[in-house]
Short mmCIF file of C-alpha atoms in Angstrom, two decimals:
data_model
loop_
_atom_site.label_atom_id
_atom_site.label_comp_id
_atom_site.label_asym_id
_atom_site.label_seq_id
_atom_site.Cartn_x
_atom_site.Cartn_y
_atom_site.Cartn_z
CA MET V 185 15.11 91.23 23.21
CA PRO V 186 13.96 94.00 20.85
CA ALA V 187 17.45 94.50 19.45
CA MET V 188 17.41 91.13 17.65
CA TYR V 189 16.09 90.80 14.11
CA LYS V 190 13.92 88.02 12.74
CA VAL V 191 14.84 85.57 9.97
CA ARG V 192 12.44 83.40 8.03
CA PRO V 193 12.41 79.73 9.04
CA LEU V 194 14.68 77.45 6.93
CA HIS V 195 12.57 74.35 7.63
CA SER V 196 9.71 75.54 5.48
CA ALA V 197 8.79 72.99 2.82
CA ALA V 198 8.51 75.68 0.17
CA VAL V 199 12.01 77.01 0.96
CA LEU V 200 13.44 73.46 0.92
CA ALA V 201 11.84 72.78 -2.42
CA GLU V 202 13.40 75.93 -3.87
CA HIS V 203 16.91 74.95 -2.74
CA LEU V 204 16.83 71.25 -3.77
CA PRO V 205 19.49 70.48 -6.39
CA SER V 206 18.20 69.33 -9.76
CA CYS V 207 20.99 66.77 -10.21
CA MET V 208 19.60 64.41 -7.48
CA TYR V 209 16.81 61.87 -8.03
CA PRO V 210 13.78 62.10 -5.72
CA LEU V 211 13.06 59.51 -2.98
CA PRO V 212 9.75 58.75 -1.30
CA ASN V 213 9.12 60.52 1.99
CA LEU V 214 9.60 57.99 4.79
CA HIS V 215 8.05 60.34 7.31
CA ARG V 216 4.73 60.71 5.53
CA ALA V 217 1.69 61.96 7.35
CA PRO V 218 -0.92 59.44 8.58
CA GLY V 219 -3.49 58.50 5.96
CA THR V 220 -1.24 59.10 2.99
CA ALA V 221 -0.63 56.32 0.46
CA ALA V 222 2.17 53.86 1.26
CA PRO V 223 5.11 53.62 -1.09
CA PRO V 224 4.95 50.73 -3.57
CA GLN V 225 6.38 47.48 -2.19
CA GLU V 226 8.94 45.44 -4.01
CA GLU V 227 7.72 42.21 -5.64
CA VAL V 228 8.78 39.01 -3.89
CA ASP V 229 10.73 36.51 -5.95
CA PRO V 230 8.41 33.54 -6.81
CA SER V 231 11.25 31.07 -6.20
CA LEU V 232 11.67 32.51 -2.70
CA GLN V 233 7.94 32.14 -2.04
CA ALA V 234 8.07 28.51 -3.21
CA LEU V 235 11.06 27.84 -0.95
CA GLU V 236 9.25 29.33 2.05
CA SER V 237 6.12 27.26 1.32
CA ARG V 238 8.20 24.11 1.03
CA GLN V 239 9.93 24.88 4.31
CA GLU V 240 6.59 25.36 6.05
CA GLU V 241 5.29 22.06 4.64
CA ILE V 242 8.41 20.19 5.80
CA LEU V 243 8.15 21.69 9.28
CA LYS V 244 4.47 20.70 9.42
CA ARG V 245 5.25 17.10 8.42
CA LEU V 246 8.08 16.93 10.94
CA TYR V 247 5.72 18.12 13.65
CA GLU V 248 3.14 15.47 12.70
CA LEU V 249 5.84 12.78 12.67
CA LYS V 250 7.08 13.88 16.08
CA SER V 251 3.53 13.70 17.45
CA ALA V 252 3.10 10.18 16.04
CA VAL V 253 6.41 9.00 17.53
CA ASP V 254 5.51 10.52 20.89
CA GLY V 255 2.21 8.66 20.82
CA LEU V 256 3.91 5.34 20.03
CA SER V 257 6.47 5.84 22.77
CA LYS V 258 3.69 6.38 25.29
CA MET V 259 2.04 3.13 24.16
CA ILE V 260 5.28 1.19 24.59
CA GLN V 261 5.89 2.61 28.05
CA THR V 262 2.40 1.81 29.34
CA PRO V 263 1.51 -1.65 30.71
CA ASP V 264 -1.50 -1.82 28.36
CA ALA V 265 0.69 -1.95 25.26
CA ASP V 266 0.50 -5.75 25.12
CA PHE V 267 -3.27 -5.89 25.41
CA ASP V 268 -5.12 -8.86 23.95
CA VAL V 269 -6.93 -7.86 20.77
CA THR V 270 -8.96 -11.07 20.51
CA ASN V 271 -12.08 -9.42 21.90
CA ILE V 272 -11.74 -6.48 19.52
CA ILE V 273 -11.46 -8.81 16.53
CA GLN V 274 -14.49 -10.81 17.59
CA THR V 275 -16.62 -7.68 17.90
CA ASP V 276 -15.47 -6.37 14.53
CA GLU V 277 -18.03 -6.24 11.73
CA PHE V 278 -16.25 -9.04 9.92
CA SER V 279 -17.56 -9.66 6.42
CA PRO V 280 -16.68 -13.19 5.26
CA LEU V 281 -15.99 -14.01 1.64
CA SER V 282 -19.33 -14.08 -0.10
CA THR V 283 -20.52 -14.62 -3.62
CA ASN V 284 -21.36 -10.95 -4.17
CA GLY V 285 -18.76 -9.39 -6.44
CA ALA V 286 -17.23 -5.99 -5.82
CA ASP V 287 -17.30 -3.17 -8.37
CA LEU V 288 -14.15 -3.82 -10.40
CA ASP V 289 -14.62 -0.58 -12.36
CA LEU V 290 -14.50 1.33 -9.10
CA MET V 291 -11.44 -0.56 -7.85
CA LEU V 292 -9.40 -0.87 -11.06
CA GLY V 293 -10.76 1.99 -13.15
CA LYS V 294 -12.90 1.91 -16.27
CA ASP V 295 -11.37 0.58 -19.45
CA TYR V 296 -14.37 1.41 -21.66
CA GLY V 297 -15.15 -2.12 -22.73
CA ALA V 298 -11.62 -3.54 -22.60
CA LEU V 299 -11.01 -6.55 -20.37
CA LYS V 300 -9.02 -5.76 -17.21
CA ASP V 301 -6.10 -8.17 -17.40
CA VAL V 302 -3.88 -9.03 -14.43
CA VAL V 303 -0.50 -10.25 -15.72
CA ILE V 304 1.86 -12.04 -13.31
CA ASN V 305 5.44 -13.17 -13.96
CA ALA V 306 6.59 -15.98 -11.66
CA ASN V 307 9.51 -18.39 -11.47
CA PRO V 308 8.48 -22.06 -11.87
CA SER V 309 11.26 -23.11 -9.46
CA LEU V 310 9.29 -21.45 -6.62
CA PRO V 311 5.60 -21.28 -7.57
CA PRO V 312 3.64 -18.54 -5.75
CA LEU V 313 1.09 -20.85 -4.16
CA SER V 314 -0.81 -18.05 -2.42
CA LEU V 315 -1.55 -16.40 -5.78
CA LEU V 316 -2.91 -19.67 -7.13
CA VAL V 317 -5.18 -20.02 -4.10
CA ILE V 318 -6.44 -16.45 -4.51
CA HIS V 319 -7.03 -17.12 -8.22
CA SER V 320 -9.32 -20.00 -7.30
CA LEU V 321 -11.16 -17.80 -4.80
CA LEU V 322 -11.57 -15.07 -7.43
CA CYS V 323 -13.00 -17.62 -9.87
CA GLU V 324 -15.78 -18.24 -7.34
CA ARG V 325 -16.61 -14.53 -7.37
CA TYR V 326 -16.03 -13.31 -10.95
CA LYS V 327 -16.01 -14.53 -14.53
CA ILE V 328 -12.27 -14.86 -15.09
CA LEU V 329 -10.45 -15.56 -18.33
CA SER V 330 -7.36 -17.48 -17.19
CA ALA V 331 -4.25 -18.22 -19.26
CA VAL V 332 -0.79 -19.70 -18.64
CA HIS V 333 2.25 -18.98 -20.83
CA THR V 334 5.96 -19.78 -20.77
CA HIS V 335 8.63 -17.13 -21.35
CA SER V 336 11.66 -17.85 -23.49
CA SER V 337 13.93 -17.36 -20.45
CA VAL V 338 12.61 -20.66 -19.03
CA LYS V 339 13.74 -23.88 -20.68
CA SER V 340 11.12 -26.22 -19.26
CA VAL V 341 8.09 -26.05 -16.98
CA PRO V 342 6.50 -29.06 -15.26
CA GLU V 343 3.25 -30.17 -16.81
CA ASN V 344 1.27 -29.62 -13.62
CA LEU V 345 2.34 -25.94 -13.53
CA LEU V 346 1.32 -25.45 -17.14
CA LYS V 347 -2.14 -26.69 -16.15
CA CYS V 348 -2.28 -24.94 -12.76
CA PHE V 349 -5.51 -23.20 -13.79
CA GLY V 350 -7.05 -26.41 -15.06
CA GLU V 351 -8.22 -27.04 -18.59
CA GLN V 352 -9.03 -23.62 -20.03
CA THR V 353 -11.60 -23.89 -22.78
CA LYS V 354 -12.65 -20.46 -24.01
CA LYS V 355 -16.38 -20.74 -24.61
CA GLN V 356 -17.31 -17.06 -24.38
CA PRO V 357 -16.12 -13.92 -26.18
CA ARG V 358 -13.37 -12.03 -24.36
CA HIS V 359 -15.54 -9.01 -23.57
CA GLU V 360 -18.01 -11.15 -21.59
CA TYR V 361 -15.44 -11.89 -18.87
CA GLN V 362 -15.02 -9.58 -15.88
CA LEU V 363 -11.30 -10.08 -15.33
CA GLY V 364 -8.32 -11.55 -17.13
CA PHE V 365 -5.71 -13.50 -15.15
CA THR V 366 -2.55 -14.32 -17.07
CA LEU V 367 0.34 -16.21 -15.47
CA ILE V 368 3.69 -16.22 -17.29
CA TRP V 369 6.35 -18.63 -16.08
CA LYS V 370 9.53 -16.57 -16.37
CA ASP V 371 13.04 -16.48 -14.93
CA VAL V 372 12.51 -13.68 -12.39
CA PRO V 373 13.94 -13.37 -8.85
CA LYS V 374 10.51 -12.65 -7.34
CA PRO V 375 6.93 -12.55 -8.68
CA GLN V 376 5.93 -9.42 -10.60
CA MET V 377 2.45 -8.16 -11.46
CA LYS V 378 0.81 -5.54 -13.65
CA PHE V 379 -2.82 -4.95 -14.50
CA SER V 380 -2.32 -1.80 -16.59
CA ILE V 381 0.66 -2.48 -18.84
CA GLN V 382 1.13 1.07 -20.13
CA THR V 383 0.62 3.19 -17.01
CA MET V 384 1.50 1.01 -14.03
CA CYS V 385 4.81 0.21 -12.38
CA PRO V 386 5.10 -3.51 -11.54
CA ILE V 387 4.17 -4.75 -8.08
CA GLU V 388 6.91 -7.07 -6.83
CA GLY V 389 6.84 -9.75 -4.17
CA GLU V 390 4.36 -12.53 -3.49
CA GLY V 391 3.00 -10.83 -0.37
CA ASN V 392 2.38 -7.50 -2.10
CA ILE V 393 0.69 -9.12 -5.09
CA ALA V 394 -1.46 -11.21 -2.76
CA ARG V 395 -2.55 -8.03 -0.96
CA PHE V 396 -3.61 -6.45 -4.24
CA LEU V 397 -5.52 -9.51 -5.49
CA PHE V 398 -7.26 -10.08 -2.15
CA SER V 399 -8.42 -6.45 -2.15
CA LEU V 400 -10.57 -7.30 -5.20
CA PHE V 401 -12.95 -9.09 -2.83
CA GLY V 402 -13.85 -5.70 -1.36
CA GLN V 403 -13.37 -6.81 2.25
CA LYS V 404 -13.75 -4.12 4.92
CA TYR V 405 -11.84 -4.48 8.20
CA ASN V 406 -11.28 -2.18 11.12
CA ALA V 407 -7.83 -0.75 11.86
CA VAL V 408 -6.83 -3.46 14.34
CA THR V 409 -7.81 -6.35 12.07
CA SER V 410 -6.13 -4.81 9.03
CA THR V 411 -2.94 -4.26 11.00
CA LEU V 412 -2.88 -7.84 12.26
CA ILE V 413 -3.42 -9.23 8.76
CA ASP V 414 -0.57 -7.15 7.35
CA SER V 415 1.64 -8.16 10.27
CA TRP V 416 1.04 -11.88 9.68
CA VAL V 417 1.69 -11.50 5.94
CA ASP V 418 5.01 -9.73 6.57
CA THR V 419 5.95 -12.27 9.23
CA ALA V 420 5.24 -15.16 6.88
CA ILE V 421 7.27 -13.69 4.01
CA PHE V 422 10.25 -12.17 5.83
CA GLN V 423 10.66 -14.53 8.81
CA LEU V 424 8.95 -17.82 8.06
CA LYS V 425 10.08 -17.92 4.42
CA GLU V 426 13.32 -15.93 4.36
CA GLY V 427 14.39 -16.03 8.02
CA SER V 428 16.69 -18.29 9.98
CA SER V 429 15.63 -21.53 11.65
CA LYS V 430 15.40 -19.66 14.96
CA GLU V 431 13.05 -17.09 13.45
CA ARG V 432 10.91 -19.83 11.90
CA GLY V 433 10.58 -21.54 15.25
CA ALA V 434 9.47 -18.30 16.89
CA VAL V 435 6.87 -17.70 14.17
CA LEU V 436 5.48 -21.23 14.49
CA ARG V 437 5.12 -20.75 18.25
CA SER V 438 3.31 -17.44 17.69
CA MET V 439 1.00 -19.07 15.15
CA ASN V 440 0.29 -21.93 17.53
CA ALA V 441 -0.65 -19.49 20.29
CA ALA V 442 -2.90 -17.42 18.00
CA LEU V 443 -4.64 -20.52 16.61
CA GLY V 444 -5.28 -21.71 20.15
CA LYS V 445 -7.63 -18.72 20.59
CA SER V 446 -9.39 -18.69 17.19
CA PRO V 447 -9.82 -21.09 14.25
CA TRP V 448 -7.98 -18.74 11.87
CA LEU V 449 -4.98 -16.50 12.34
CA VAL V 450 -7.08 -13.33 12.54
CA GLY V 451 -10.54 -13.91 13.96
CA SER V 452 -13.18 -16.41 12.97
CA GLU V 453 -12.98 -16.12 9.18
CA LEU V 454 -10.40 -16.90 6.50
CA THR V 455 -8.22 -13.90 5.61
CA LEU V 456 -5.20 -13.12 3.48
CA ALA V 457 -2.99 -13.95 6.47
CA ASP V 458 -4.12 -17.60 6.35
CA VAL V 459 -3.58 -17.88 2.59
CA VAL V 460 -0.04 -16.49 2.66
CA ALA V 461 1.05 -18.32 5.84
CA TRP V 462 -0.26 -21.67 4.55
CA SER V 463 1.50 -21.17 1.21
CA VAL V 464 4.82 -20.32 2.87
CA LEU V 465 4.63 -23.40 5.09
CA GLN V 466 4.15 -25.53 2.00
CA GLN V 467 6.99 -23.82 0.14
CA THR V 468 9.48 -24.14 2.99
CA GLY V 469 8.57 -27.74 3.84
CA THR V 470 8.01 -26.94 7.53
CA ALA V 471 4.38 -28.07 7.56
CA SER V 472 5.16 -31.54 8.90
CA SER V 473 7.09 -30.19 11.91
CA ALA V 474 4.49 -27.57 12.86
CA PRO V 475 2.83 -27.58 16.34
CA ALA V 476 -0.55 -29.16 16.97
CA ASN V 477 -2.74 -26.08 16.52
CA VAL V 478 -0.93 -25.20 13.30
CA GLN V 479 -1.41 -28.75 11.98
CA LYS V 480 -5.14 -28.57 12.73
CA TRP V 481 -5.37 -25.17 11.03
CA MET V 482 -3.58 -26.48 7.93
CA LYS V 483 -6.08 -29.30 7.63
CA SER V 484 -8.90 -26.76 7.84
CA CYS V 485 -7.29 -24.84 4.97
CA GLU V 486 -6.84 -27.95 2.86
CA ASN V 487 -10.50 -28.91 3.33
CA LEU V 488 -11.36 -25.85 1.23
CA ALA V 489 -11.43 -26.37 -2.54
CA PRO V 490 -8.98 -23.57 -3.51
CA PHE V 491 -6.32 -25.02 -1.19
CA SER V 492 -6.92 -28.64 -2.13
CA SER V 493 -6.56 -27.83 -5.84
CA VAL V 494 -3.16 -26.23 -5.17
CA MET V 495 -2.12 -29.24 -3.05
CA LYS V 496 -2.39 -31.38 -6.18
CA LEU V 497 0.38 -29.30 -7.79
CA LEU V 498 2.77 -30.31 -5.00
CA LYS V 499 2.39 -34.03 -5.60
#
């Protein structure tokens, strides 16, 4: 209508700027036009970032663990879970103990001329026979400087244990040996081992020490063979040696069945499983009551020089 008058628009930016109070602090425009620069973002707390990263890592590990458990459950529920692995072991590229030494620098680290010395504490009331057998096997592979000492915590040690490494006559300088092997008869609940005194935590338990020493041969097994060897070692230590009479009987029956299919516990060659199982049978005194296949297997072990030399310590 022509009678109305016009007023200037109050939404003009210039007019708004003129009427803004000077006592207020300015804020960034949240309704900025496209293409304009974004307002500066606040810095994230580093501790919060670390917490989020840790949470993501934990969730990832939980997912992997769930997948592994799901896979195992499927194996247990399938009829093929109890498959016979004899054929797999026989087709494995099984490398028997040979006279070719492994690279000790690669396996134990370089000491820049210093002799790598394996130090084992053991109780003379229960000699770790498997470690003595492995020591003899290592002597066939490497130049080893062997020594036996007695700790002050032990009052007396039988003469045969003091000479368990034979007569040690040092004819060569120390640096010409490849490995040092020192056995200390000490009052300890279970065998302990170190090869780097300053930087290494002790390895405890006859089975664990035997695993470490046997690895110095550089043997390569597939996953099935490695698993079976570890299983027999654990069975020998925790059931045959420390278990009840019922558990021992079950282990002897399992050994008898396995030795009915192959000359050794795992395949056609001597492994750590044979060394540890034979030693435990001797320690527990159950060798005489073992089944026929186990008796035959024990005789095969004792026909080897490392086992026969340890047998002399038991007489």
